[in-house]
CSV table of C-alpha atoms in Angstrom, one decimal:
chain,number,residue,atom,x,y,z
A,1,MET,CA,156.5,104.4,116.5
A,2,THR,CA,154.0,107.0,115.3
A,3,PHE,CA,150.3,106.5,115.5
A,4,GLY,CA,147.8,108.1,113.1
A,5,LEU,CA,145.8,107.4,110.1
A,6,LYS,CA,146.7,104.2,108.2
A,7,THR,CA,148.1,104.6,104.7
A,8,ASN,CA,144.9,103.1,103.3
A,9,GLU,CA,142.6,105.0,105.7
A,10,ARG,CA,140.3,107.6,104.1
A,11,PRO,CA,139.7,110.8,106.1
A,12,GLY,CA,136.2,111.4,107.4
A,13,THR,CA,133.6,109.8,109.7
A,14,ARG,CA,132.7,106.3,108.9
A,15,ALA,CA,130.1,103.6,109.7
A,16,GLU,CA,130.3,99.9,108.8
A,17,LEU,CA,127.9,97.1,108.3
A,18,ARG,CA,129.6,93.7,108.6
A,19,TYR,CA,128.4,90.4,107.4
A,20,ALA,CA,125.5,91.8,105.4
A,21,ARG,CA,123.4,89.0,103.9
A,22,PHE,CA,123.7,90.1,100.3
A,23,SER,CA,126.5,90.0,97.8
A,24,ALA,CA,129.0,92.8,97.3
A,25,TYR,CA,128.0,93.2,93.7
A,26,LYS,CA,124.4,94.1,94.7
A,27,ALA,CA,125.7,96.5,97.3
A,28,ARG,CA,128.0,98.2,94.8
A,29,GLU,CA,125.2,98.8,92.4
A,30,VAL,CA,123.5,100.9,95.1
A,31,LEU,CA,126.6,102.6,96.5
A,32,ASN,CA,127.6,103.9,93.0
A,33,LEU,CA,124.4,106.0,93.1
A,34,ILE,CA,125.2,107.9,96.3
A,35,ARG,CA,129.0,108.4,96.0
A,36,GLY,CA,129.8,112.1,96.0
A,37,LYS,CA,126.3,113.2,96.9
A,38,THR,CA,125.3,115.3,99.8
A,39,VAL,CA,123.7,113.5,102.7
A,40,ALA,CA,120.2,114.8,101.9
A,41,GLU,CA,120.5,113.7,98.2
A,42,ALA,CA,121.9,110.3,99.1
A,43,ALA,CA,119.1,109.7,101.6
A,44,ALA,CA,116.5,110.6,99.0
A,45,ILE,CA,118.1,108.3,96.4
A,46,LEU,CA,118.2,105.4,98.8
A,47,GLU,CA,114.7,105.9,100.0
A,48,PHE,CA,113.2,105.6,96.5
A,49,THR,CA,115.6,103.0,95.1
A,50,GLU,CA,113.8,99.7,94.6
A,51,ARG,CA,116.7,97.4,95.6
A,52,GLY,CA,117.0,95.1,98.6
A,53,ALA,CA,120.4,96.6,99.6
A,54,SER,CA,119.1,100.2,99.7
A,55,GLU,CA,117.5,100.0,103.2
A,56,PRO,CA,120.5,98.5,105.0
A,57,ILE,CA,122.8,101.1,103.3
A,58,LEU,CA,120.5,103.9,104.3
A,59,LYS,CA,120.9,102.8,107.9
A,60,VAL,CA,124.6,102.8,107.5
A,61,LEU,CA,124.5,106.3,106.1
A,62,ASN,CA,122.3,107.5,109.0
A,63,SER,CA,124.8,105.9,111.4
A,64,ALA,CA,127.7,107.7,109.8
A,65,VAL,CA,125.9,111.1,110.0
A,66,ALA,CA,125.1,110.4,113.7
A,67,ASN,CA,128.7,109.6,114.4
A,68,ALA,CA,129.8,112.8,112.7
A,69,GLY,CA,127.4,114.8,114.8
A,70,HIS,CA,128.2,113.1,118.1
A,71,ASN,CA,132.0,112.7,117.7
A,72,ASP,CA,133.0,115.7,115.5
A,73,GLY,CA,130.1,118.1,116.0
A,74,ILE,CA,129.4,118.4,112.3
A,75,ALA,CA,125.8,119.1,111.2
A,76,ALA,CA,124.2,116.9,108.6
A,77,GLU,CA,123.7,119.8,106.2
A,78,GLU,CA,127.5,120.2,106.0
A,79,LEU,CA,128.3,116.5,105.1
A,80,PHE,CA,128.6,114.6,101.9
A,81,VAL,CA,129.4,111.0,101.0
A,82,SER,CA,133.1,111.1,100.4
A,83,ALA,CA,133.6,107.4,100.0
A,84,CYS,CA,131.5,104.2,100.1
A,85,PHE,CA,132.5,100.7,99.2
A,86,ALA,CA,131.6,97.0,99.8
A,87,ASP,CA,134.1,94.2,100.4
A,88,GLU,CA,133.6,90.5,100.1
A,89,GLY,CA,132.7,88.6,103.2
A,90,PRO,CA,132.7,84.9,104.0
A,91,THR,CA,130.5,82.8,101.7
A,92,LEU,CA,128.1,80.4,103.4
A,93,LYS,CA,127.9,77.0,101.6
A,94,ARG,CA,124.7,75.2,101.5
A,95,PHE,CA,123.5,72.2,99.5
A,96,ARG,CA,120.3,71.2,97.8
A,97,PRO,CA,119.5,67.6,96.9
A,98,ARG,CA,119.4,66.9,93.2
A,99,ALA,CA,118.6,63.8,91.0
A,100,ARG,CA,120.5,60.6,91.1
A,101,GLY,CA,121.8,61.2,94.6
A,102,ARG,CA,123.7,64.3,93.7
A,103,ALA,CA,123.8,67.6,95.6
A,104,GLY,CA,123.7,71.1,94.2
A,105,ARG,CA,125.9,73.7,95.9
A,106,ILE,CA,124.3,77.0,97.0
A,107,ARG,CA,126.6,79.9,97.8
A,108,LYS,CA,125.1,82.5,100.2
A,109,ARG,CA,127.4,85.5,99.8
A,110,THR,CA,128.0,88.2,102.4
A,111,CYS,CA,129.8,91.5,102.3
A,112,HIS,CA,131.0,94.4,104.5
A,113,VAL,CA,129.6,97.8,103.7
A,114,THR,CA,131.5,101.0,104.6
A,115,VAL,CA,130.2,104.6,104.2
A,116,ILE,CA,132.4,107.6,104.9
A,117,VAL,CA,131.1,111.1,105.2
A,118,SER,CA,133.1,114.3,105.2
A,119,ARG,CA,132.6,118.0,105.6
A,120,LEU,CA,131.9,120.1,102.5
A,121,SER,CA,134.4,122.7,101.5
A,122,PRO,CA,133.3,126.3,102.2
A,123,GLU,CA,132.7,126.9,98.5
A,124,GLN,CA,130.6,123.8,98.1
A,125,LEU,CA,128.7,124.7,101.3
A,126,GLU,CA,127.8,128.1,100.0
A,127,ILE,CA,126.6,126.6,96.7
A,128,GLU,CA,124.4,124.1,98.6
A,129,ARG,CA,122.9,126.8,100.8
A,130,ALA,CA,122.1,128.9,97.8
A,131,LYS,CA,120.4,125.9,96.2
A,132,SER,CA,118.3,125.2,99.3
A,133,SER,CA,117.3,128.9,99.6
A,134,ARG,CA,116.2,128.9,95.9
A,135,ARG,CA,114.1,125.8,96.6
A,136,GLY,CA,112.6,127.4,99.7
A,137,GLN,CA,111.7,130.5,97.6
A,138,ALA,CA,110.1,128.4,94.9
A,139,THR,CA,108.1,126.5,97.6
A,140,ASN,CA,106.9,129.7,99.2
A,141,VAL,CA,105.8,131.1,95.8
A,142,ALA,CA,103.8,128.0,95.0
A,143,ALA,CA,102.3,127.9,98.5
A,144,SER,CA,101.2,131.6,98.3
A,145,ARG,CA,99.7,131.0,94.8
A,146,ALA,CA,97.8,128.0,96.1
A,147,ARG,CA,96.5,130.1,99.0
A,148,ARG,CA,95.3,132.9,96.7
A,149,VAL,CA,93.5,130.5,94.5
A,150,ALA,CA,91.8,128.8,97.4
A,151,SER,CA,90.7,132.2,98.9
A,152,SER,CA,89.3,133.4,95.6
A,153,ARG,CA,87.3,130.1,95.2
A,154,ARG,CA,85.9,130.5,98.7
A,155,SER,CA,84.9,134.1,98.1
A,156,GLY,CA,83.2,133.2,94.9
A,157,GLU,CA,81.3,130.3,96.5
A,158,ALA,CA,80.3,132.7,99.4
A,159,ALA,CA,79.0,135.3,96.9
A,160,GLU,CA,76.9,132.7,94.9
A,161,THR,CA,75.3,131.0,97.9
A,162,PRO,CA,73.2,133.9,99.3
A,163,ALA,CA,71.9,134.8,95.9
A,164,ASP,CA,70.7,131.3,95.3
A,165,ALA,CA,69.2,131.0,98.7
A,166,GLY,CA,67.4,134.3,98.3
A,167,ASP,CA,65.9,133.3,94.9
A,168,GLU,CA,64.7,130.0,96.3
A,169,GLY,CA,63.1,131.7,99.3
A,170,VAL,CA,61.5,134.7,97.6
A,171,GLU,CA,60.0,133.4,94.4
A,172,PRO,CA,57.2,131.3,95.9
A,173,THR,CA,56.3,134.1,98.3
A,174,GLU,CA,56.1,136.7,95.5
A,175,ALA,CA,53.9,134.4,93.4
A,176,ALA,CA,51.5,133.8,96.3
A,177,GLU,CA,51.3,137.5,96.9
A,178,ALA,CA,50.6,138.2,93.3
A,179,VAL,CA,47.8,135.7,93.2
A,180,GLU,CA,46.2,137.1,96.3
A,181,ALA,CA,46.4,140.7,94.9
A,182,ALA,CA,44.7,139.6,91.7
A,183,GLU,CA,41.9,137.9,93.6
A,184,ALA,CA,41.4,140.9,95.7
A,185,ALA,CA,41.2,143.1,92.6
A,186,GLY,CA,38.5,140.8,91.1
A,187,PHE,CA,40.6,139.3,88.4
A,188,ALA,CA,40.2,135.5,87.8
A,189,ALA,CA,42.8,133.4,86.3
A,190,PRO,CA,42.0,131.7,83.0
A,191,GLY,CA,40.1,128.5,83.5
A,192,SER,CA,39.4,129.4,87.1
A,193,GLY,CA,35.7,130.3,86.7
A,194,THR,CA,32.7,128.1,87.8
A,195,GLY,CA,31.0,125.6,85.6
A,196,ASP,CA,27.9,127.8,84.9
A,197,GLU,CA,30.0,130.7,83.8
A,198,GLN,CA,32.0,128.5,81.4
A,199,SER,CA,28.8,127.1,79.9
A,200,ASP,CA,27.3,130.7,79.4
A,201,ASP,CA,30.5,131.7,77.7
A,202,ALA,CA,30.3,128.7,75.4
A,203,ALA,CA,26.7,129.4,74.4
A,204,GLU,CA,27.5,133.1,73.6
A,205,GLY,CA,30.3,131.9,71.4
A,206,GLU,CA,27.9,129.6,69.4
A,207,ASN,CA,25.4,132.4,68.9
């Protein structure tokens, strides 16, 4: 007798969730989105999928990745979802009272979810690394551009602030000094004379 993989056993590292309290149909709707994706892409899809089965399936995926790292020593960056499927589980039968003494049957379906991850081929691994490096370069370019814009704005604000402060502080002082100089020279501002001087000027104007 030989021992090894079963005829229906798929190669890879697996994780299972048994007796999940949702139907296999709902699980398959989510599993179809991540089949063949890398672990990072599958995790991002499950995180932003608004379905009730996405959170339990994400936990199964993380468990499969942890099993691959612990048992086989494979890093998460080298893994992809090679297979994922959901099998029917036992159906829990419940009843709800209806009219005329009847009862309506409620079927609470369960399923068994399996996620299998495998190592990427060397060619696919090189492609994924090139993609990640390009994403990193684009991120660095955007970050450096944002830093340049922020520094230019700060330098512009710093250049404008001393000029405004100087204008606000100097103008009243210069005006006061000009008035004092005019008074010292004997010049009076229009309308600043005494009442007698103004009446004399008015009389001369009438004559």
